[in-house]
Amino acid sequence: DAGADDYLSKPFGIGELQARLRVALRRHSATAAPDPLVKFSDVTVDLAARVIHRGEEEVHLTPIEFRLLAVLLNNAGKVLTQRQLLNQVWGPNAVEHSHYLRIYMGHLRQKLEQDPARPRHFITETGIGYRFMP
């Protein structure tokens, strides 16, 4: 294929395939690293340092709130389904607990939105999930 970085000749072992996949994933994640500093409204988020400021004040987030925020920021502008968010934040066994997601989205809005009742950045996509709009 045009643009292929690697190939395997038959026959090949599963170990060789797995090793090459790991290398390709490492290479992709190194080049597609998101910007560690995200700004929206009066909020500045340093993903690498795990520090959030709203204006001059530092905002404390719980580990789950921070993971949820990071997933949303890394997918800015995209609609993420409840299942995707639950899987990425809580893991694959938490899919049935969508009420957790509503609660934590409320926490993020309270801490980071100027008007949590009318959010501009943490948008609910009814029946689907959520979207972060910078």
N, CA and C of each residue as an Amber inpcrd file, in Angstrom:
protein
   402
   0.8420000  -1.2030000   0.0000000   0.0000000   0.0000000   0.0000000
   0.8720000   1.2460000   0.0000000   0.3930000   2.2780000  -0.6410000
   1.1080000   3.5500000  -0.6190000   1.1050000   4.0920000   0.7990000
   2.2540000   4.4940000   1.2690000   2.3450000   5.0530000   2.6110000
   2.5710000   4.0150000   3.6980000   2.7400000   2.7640000   3.3390000
   2.9600000   1.7210000   4.3360000   4.3390000   1.9080000   4.9690000
   4.4110000   1.7340000   6.2880000   5.6740000   1.8680000   7.0070000
   6.3710000   0.5280000   7.2110000   5.6050000  -0.5580000   7.1450000
   6.1460000  -1.8640000   7.4750000   5.3020000  -2.9320000   6.7840000
   5.8540000  -4.1290000   6.6600000   5.0900000  -5.2530000   6.1290000
   5.6670000  -6.5330000   6.7000000   4.8770000  -7.5960000   6.6310000
   5.3120000  -8.9090000   7.0780000   5.1960000  -9.8810000   5.9170000
   6.1870000 -10.7450000   5.7660000   6.1210000 -11.8100000   4.7640000
   5.5680000 -13.0580000   5.4240000   4.7340000 -13.7830000   4.6810000
   4.1790000 -15.0330000   5.2070000   5.2260000 -16.1170000   5.0990000
   5.2800000 -17.0480000   5.9650000   4.5480000 -17.1230000   7.2390000
   5.2240000 -16.2420000   8.2860000   4.4410000 -15.7730000   9.2420000
   4.9950000 -14.9640000  10.3250000   4.3700000 -15.4130000  11.6370000
   5.0910000 -15.1600000  12.7110000   4.6130000 -15.5530000  14.0330000
   3.8020000 -14.4440000  14.6840000   2.9420000 -14.8360000  15.5930000
   2.1090000 -13.8720000  16.3190000   2.9850000 -12.9100000  17.1170000
   4.0600000 -13.4020000  17.6940000   4.9590000 -12.5430000  18.4650000
   5.5410000 -11.4220000  17.6170000   5.9360000 -11.7610000  16.3900000
   6.4720000 -10.7560000  15.4680000   5.4070000  -9.7170000  15.1230000
   4.1800000 -10.1640000  14.8550000   3.0790000  -9.2470000  14.5440000
   2.8050000  -8.3170000  15.7230000   2.7500000  -8.8790000  16.9340000
   2.4900000  -8.0650000  18.1220000   3.5970000  -7.0330000  18.3380000
   4.8350000  -7.4310000  18.1550000   5.9540000  -6.5020000  18.3440000
   5.8720000  -5.3500000  17.3470000   5.5610000  -5.6520000  16.1040000
   5.4660000  -4.5960000  15.0900000   4.2760000  -3.6760000  15.3500000
   3.1760000  -4.2330000  15.8410000   2.0190000  -3.3970000  16.1960000
   2.3640000  -2.4480000  17.3420000   3.0720000  -2.9590000  18.3570000
   3.4730000  -2.0960000  19.4760000   4.3550000  -0.9480000  18.9990000
   5.2930000  -1.2400000  18.1090000   6.1700000  -0.1970000  17.5670000
   5.3520000   0.8410000  16.8110000   4.4250000   0.3890000  15.9720000
   3.5980000   1.3230000  15.1940000   2.7390000   2.1820000  16.1120000
   2.1720000   1.5850000  17.1560000   1.3560000   2.3560000  18.1020000
   2.2010000   3.3700000  18.8620000   3.4060000   2.9750000  19.2830000
   4.2970000   3.9170000  19.9700000   4.6510000   5.0820000  19.0580000
   4.9650000   4.7780000  17.8160000   5.3330000   5.8160000  16.8520000
   4.1570000   6.7620000  16.6300000   2.9550000   6.2080000  16.5000000
   1.7660000   7.0380000  16.2750000   1.4720000   7.9120000  17.4900000
   1.5390000   7.3470000  18.6920000   1.2140000   8.1390000  19.8820000
   2.2580000   9.2240000  20.1280000   3.4990000   8.9880000  19.7350000
   4.5380000  10.0090000  19.9090000   4.3210000  11.1820000  18.9630000
   3.8460000  10.9170000  17.7550000   3.6450000  12.0060000  16.7970000
   2.2950000  12.6800000  16.9590000   1.3330000  12.0010000  17.5690000
  -0.0110000  12.5630000  17.6910000  -0.2870000  13.0700000  19.1020000
   0.7620000  13.4030000  19.8420000   0.5730000  13.8730000  21.2120000
  -0.1920000  15.1930000  21.2150000  -1.2400000  15.2700000  22.0490000
  -2.0140000  16.5040000  22.1050000  -1.2240000  17.6230000  22.7800000
  -1.6370000  18.8430000  22.5310000  -1.0200000  20.0030000  23.1600000
  -1.2480000  19.9050000  24.6640000  -0.1780000  19.9130000  25.4770000
  -0.3750000  19.7570000  26.9160000  -1.0080000  20.9800000  27.5840000
  -1.0530000  22.1300000  26.8930000  -1.6350000  23.3400000  27.4650000
  -2.8810000  23.7150000  26.6640000  -4.0340000  23.6980000  27.3410000
  -5.3060000  24.0050000  26.6860000  -5.9300000  25.1960000  27.3940000
  -6.3990000  26.1650000  26.6030000  -7.0400000  27.3530000  27.1730000
  -8.4350000  27.4940000  26.5950000  -9.3980000  27.7950000  27.4630000
 -10.7500000  28.1260000  27.0370000 -11.3520000  29.0290000  28.1000000
 -12.0960000  30.0280000  27.6310000 -12.6950000  31.0070000  28.5340000
 -11.5860000  31.5520000  29.4390000 -11.7870000  31.5060000  30.7610000
 -10.7500000  31.9680000  31.6880000 -10.0060000  30.7970000  32.3310000
 -10.0690000  29.6290000  31.6820000  -9.4890000  28.4000000  32.2250000
  -8.2510000  28.0180000  31.4180000  -7.1970000  27.6350000  32.1470000
  -5.9810000  27.1040000  31.5330000  -5.7210000  25.7340000  32.1390000
  -5.5630000  24.7400000  31.2770000  -5.3240000  23.3670000  31.7220000
  -3.9640000  22.9280000  31.2030000  -3.0940000  22.5380000  32.1140000
  -1.8040000  21.9570000  31.7480000  -1.9280000  20.4510000  31.9550000
  -2.1720000  19.7230000  30.8580000  -2.3930000  18.2820000  30.9540000
  -1.1610000  17.5460000  31.4580000   0.0230000  17.9840000  31.0430000
   1.2530000  17.3090000  31.4480000   1.5080000  17.4630000  32.9460000
   1.3000000  18.6700000  33.4710000   1.5420000  18.9340000  34.8940000
   0.3220000  18.6290000  35.7550000  -0.8340000  18.3690000  35.1160000
  -2.0920000  18.0960000  35.8190000  -2.4900000  19.2760000  36.7070000
  -2.3610000  20.4920000  36.1430000  -2.6840000  21.7180000  36.8760000
  -3.7340000  22.4910000  36.0920000  -4.7600000  22.9680000  36.8100000
  -5.8340000  23.7380000  36.1910000  -5.9560000  25.0620000  36.9180000
  -6.0410000  26.1510000  36.1340000  -6.2720000  27.4790000  36.7080000
  -7.5240000  28.0700000  36.0890000  -8.3220000  28.6910000  36.9250000
  -9.4580000  29.4830000  36.4600000  -9.1620000  30.8990000  36.9040000
  -8.8010000  31.7370000  35.9390000  -8.2880000  33.0530000  36.2930000
  -6.9540000  32.8580000  36.9840000  -6.8160000  33.4360000  38.1630000
  -5.5750000  33.3100000  38.9350000  -5.6200000  32.1540000  39.9290000
  -6.8070000  31.5780000  40.1380000  -6.9670000  30.5290000  41.1470000
  -6.7300000  29.1450000  40.5720000  -6.0390000  28.3160000  41.3460000
  -5.8780000  26.9240000  40.9590000  -7.1580000  26.1730000  41.3120000
  -7.5840000  25.3090000  40.4050000  -8.7990000  24.5170000  40.6030000
  -8.3840000  23.0860000  40.9010000  -8.9310000  22.5270000  41.9840000
  -8.6400000  21.1370000  42.3270000  -9.6680000  20.2270000  41.6710000
  -9.1840000  19.2090000  40.9700000 -10.0540000  18.1770000  40.4140000
  -9.6600000  16.8380000  41.0160000 -10.6580000  15.9820000  41.2170000
 -10.3720000  14.6220000  41.6560000  -9.7200000  13.8720000  40.4950000
  -9.0910000  12.7330000  40.7640000  -8.4890000  11.9680000  39.6610000
  -9.4900000  11.6100000  38.5560000 -10.7050000  11.2370000  38.9270000
 -11.7080000  10.9000000  37.9100000 -12.1170000  12.1400000  37.1320000
 -12.3250000  13.2580000  37.8100000 -12.6670000  14.4990000  37.1120000
 -11.5650000  14.8720000  36.1250000 -10.3110000  14.7110000  36.5430000
  -9.2000000  15.0600000  35.6520000  -9.1540000  14.1340000  34.4450000
  -9.3420000  12.8200000  34.6530000  -9.3400000  11.8850000  33.5200000
 -10.4600000  12.2180000  32.5410000 -11.6480000  12.5340000  33.0750000
 -12.7750000  12.9010000  32.2200000 -12.4520000  14.1700000  31.4350000
 -11.9020000  15.1650000  32.1080000 -11.5210000  16.4110000  31.4450000
 -10.4840000  16.1460000  30.3500000  -9.4750000  15.3420000  30.6470000
  -8.4210000  15.0590000  29.6690000  -8.9840000  14.3730000  28.4280000
  -9.8810000  13.4170000  28.6140000 -10.4840000  12.7310000  27.4630000
 -11.2620000  13.7240000  26.6160000 -12.0450000  14.5850000  27.2610000
 -12.8270000  15.5780000  26.5210000 -11.9200000  16.5640000  25.7840000
 -10.8800000  17.0580000  26.4540000  -9.9710000  18.0210000  25.8230000
  -9.2160000  17.4030000  24.6490000  -8.8120000  16.1520000  24.7970000
  -8.0720000  15.4790000  23.7260000  -8.9530000  15.1570000  22.5240000
 -10.2650000  15.2890000  22.6900000 -11.2110000  15.0440000  21.6050000
 -12.0700000  16.2740000  21.3580000 -11.4830000  17.4530000  21.5030000
 -12.2230000  18.7130000  21.3890000 -13.0030000  18.7820000  20.0840000
 -14.2660000  19.1890000  20.2120000 -15.1330000  19.3400000  19.0560000
 -15.8320000  18.0680000  18.6220000 -15.4040000  16.9240000  19.1360000
 -16.0020000  15.6420000  18.7510000 -17.0490000  15.2270000  19.7790000
 -18.1270000  14.6200000  19.3030000 -19.1210000  14.0520000  20.2070000
 -18.5970000  12.7010000  20.6720000 -18.5260000  12.5270000  21.9840000
 -18.1270000  11.2480000  22.5630000 -19.3540000  10.6150000  23.1940000
 -19.6100000   9.3700000  22.8630000 -20.7730000   8.6950000  23.4290000
 -20.5350000   8.4240000  24.9110000 -21.6330000   8.1920000  25.6190000
 -21.5050000   7.8450000  27.0340000 -20.6470000   6.6000000  27.1920000
 -20.8570000   5.6300000  26.3320000 -20.0860000   4.3810000  26.4030000
 -18.5860000   4.6510000  26.2140000 -18.2280000   5.5040000  25.2530000
 -16.8120000   5.8330000  25.0300000 -16.2090000   6.4920000  26.2670000
 -16.9330000   7.4560000  26.8330000 -16.4140000   8.1610000  28.0080000
 -16.2920000   7.2280000  29.2040000 -17.3190000   6.4220000  29.4460000
 -17.2570000   5.4840000  30.5690000 -16.0850000   4.5240000  30.3970000
 -15.9000000   4.0190000  29.1970000 -14.8240000   3.0730000  28.9260000
 -13.4540000   3.7150000  29.1300000 -13.2690000   4.9440000  28.6610000
 -11.9620000   5.5980000  28.7530000 -11.6530000   6.1300000  30.1480000
 -12.6870000   6.5040000  30.9050000 -12.4510000   7.0920000  32.2310000
 -12.5000000   6.0380000  33.3310000 -13.5170000   5.1720000  33.3130000
 -13.6910000   4.1920000  34.3800000 -13.2680000   2.7880000  33.9940000
 -13.1090000   2.5190000  32.7130000 -12.7310000   1.1890000  32.2590000
 -13.9120000   0.4370000  31.6700000 -13.6310000  -0.7010000  31.0400000
 -14.6640000  -1.4150000  30.2890000 -15.7950000  -1.9910000  31.1420000
 -15.6040000  -2.1520000  32.4360000 -16.6470000  -2.7390000  33.2810000
 -17.6480000  -1.7270000  33.8040000 -17.4830000  -0.4480000  33.5010000
 -18.3460000   0.5950000  34.0650000 -19.4420000   1.0470000  33.1070000
 -19.6510000   0.3340000  32.0170000 -20.5730000   0.7770000  30.9740000
 -21.9960000   0.9510000  31.4890000 -22.4180000   0.1650000  32.4680000
 -23.7890000   0.2640000  32.9680000 -24.0000000   1.4350000  33.9230000
 -22.9690000   2.1420000  34.3010000 -23.0650000   3.1780000  35.3270000
 -23.0460000   4.5840000  34.7360000 -23.9480000   4.8550000  33.8070000
 -23.9460000   6.1580000  33.1350000 -24.3210000   7.2950000  34.0780000
 -24.9730000   6.9820000  35.2190000 -25.2990000   8.0520000  36.1690000
 -24.0280000   8.6780000  36.7500000 -22.9340000   7.9110000  36.8570000
 -21.6600000   8.4820000  37.3040000 -21.2100000   9.5840000  36.3580000
 -21.3660000   9.3220000  35.0810000 -20.9310000  10.2800000  34.0700000
 -21.6860000  11.5950000  34.2110000 -22.9970000  11.5410000  34.4030000
 -23.7870000  12.7680000  34.5860000 -23.3250000  13.5430000  35.8120000
 -23.0480000  12.8310000  36.8760000 -22.6050000  13.4760000  38.1190000
 -21.2620000  14.1800000  37.9100000 -20.3020000  13.4890000  37.3060000
 -18.9770000  14.0780000  37.1160000 -18.9780000  15.1930000  36.0810000
 -19.8290000  15.1020000  35.0640000 -19.9530000  16.2230000  34.1220000
 -20.4880000  17.4460000  34.8630000 -21.4230000  17.2380000  35.7730000
 -21.9200000  18.3390000  36.5970000 -20.8100000  18.9620000  37.4300000
 -19.9330000  18.1260000  37.9830000 -18.7970000  18.6350000  38.7640000
 -17.8860000  19.4980000  37.8960000 -17.5680000  19.0080000  36.6840000
 -16.7070000  19.7950000  35.7920000 -17.3530000  21.1270000  35.4440000
 -18.6480000  21.1140000  35.1790000 -19.3370000  22.3680000  34.8500000
 -19.3070000  23.3320000  36.0300000 -19.5350000  22.8260000  37.2370000
 -19.5170000  23.6850000  38.4240000 -18.1440000  24.3180000  38.6180000
 -17.1050000  23.5600000  38.3530000 -15.7510000  24.0400000  38.6140000
 -15.1650000  24.8710000  37.4730000 -15.5960000  24.6220000  36.2200000
 -14.8980000  25.2310000  35.0900000 -15.7470000  26.1240000  34.1890000
 -17.0570000  26.0030000  34.2270000 -17.9170000  26.8520000  33.3920000
 -18.2080000  28.1580000  34.1180000 -18.3460000  29.2490000  33.3630000
 -18.7300000  30.5210000  33.9770000 -20.1730000  30.4700000  34.4510000
 -21.0560000  29.8360000  33.6740000 -22.4550000  29.6580000  34.0580000
 -22.8000000  28.1780000  33.8870000 -22.6580000  27.3800000  34.9590000
 -22.8880000  25.9370000  34.8470000 -24.2910000  25.5640000  34.3560000
 -25.2770000  26.4250000  34.5990000 -26.6410000  26.1320000  34.1470000
 -26.7720000  26.2680000  32.6270000 -25.9050000  27.0690000  32.0230000
 -25.8990000  27.2470000  30.5630000 -24.4660000  27.0530000  30.0560000
 -24.0180000  25.8030000  30.0250000 -22.6180000  25.5390000  29.6660000
 -22.3060000  25.9110000  28.2230000 -21.1280000  26.4880000  28.0330000
 -20.6340000  26.8350000  26.6960000 -19.5690000  25.8550000  26.2160000
 -18.9350000  25.1640000  27.1420000 -17.8080000  24.3080000  26.7780000
 -18.0940000  22.8210000  26.9420000 -18.8160000  22.4420000  27.9690000
 -19.1260000  21.0390000  28.2330000 -20.5830000  20.8080000  27.8520000
 -20.7860000  20.4100000  26.6040000 -22.1020000  20.3680000  25.9900000
 -22.6740000  18.9530000  26.0520000 -23.9440000  18.8570000  26.4580000
 -24.6590000  17.5860000  26.4200000 -25.2430000  17.3930000  25.0340000
 -24.9660000  16.2640000  24.4350000 -25.5860000  15.8760000  23.1680000
 -26.6480000  14.8440000  23.5380000 -27.8810000  15.3030000  23.6490000
 -28.9780000  14.4960000  24.1710000 -29.0830000  13.1490000  23.4560000
 -29.1490000  12.1020000  24.2690000 -29.2890000  10.7500000  23.7500000
 -28.0110000  10.1460000  23.2040000 -26.9200000  10.9290000  23.1970000
 -25.6620000  10.4310000  22.6240000 -24.5480000  10.4520000  23.6600000
 -24.2070000  11.6480000  24.1320000 -23.0910000  11.7790000  25.0590000
 -22.7490000  13.2320000  25.2890000 -21.4600000  13.5510000  25.1900000
 -20.9900000  14.8980000  25.5020000 -19.9550000  15.3450000  24.4790000
 -19.7730000  16.6710000  24.4320000 -18.7930000  17.2750000  23.5370000
 -18.1370000  18.4340000  24.2830000 -16.8160000  18.5670000  24.1110000
 -16.1140000  19.7410000  24.6250000 -15.9150000  20.7040000  23.4730000
 -16.3580000  21.9480000  23.6640000 -16.1730000  23.0010000  22.6700000
 -15.2550000  24.0620000  23.2660000 -14.0740000  24.2680000  22.6770000
 -13.1420000  25.2720000  23.2210000 -13.6740000  26.6890000  23.1100000
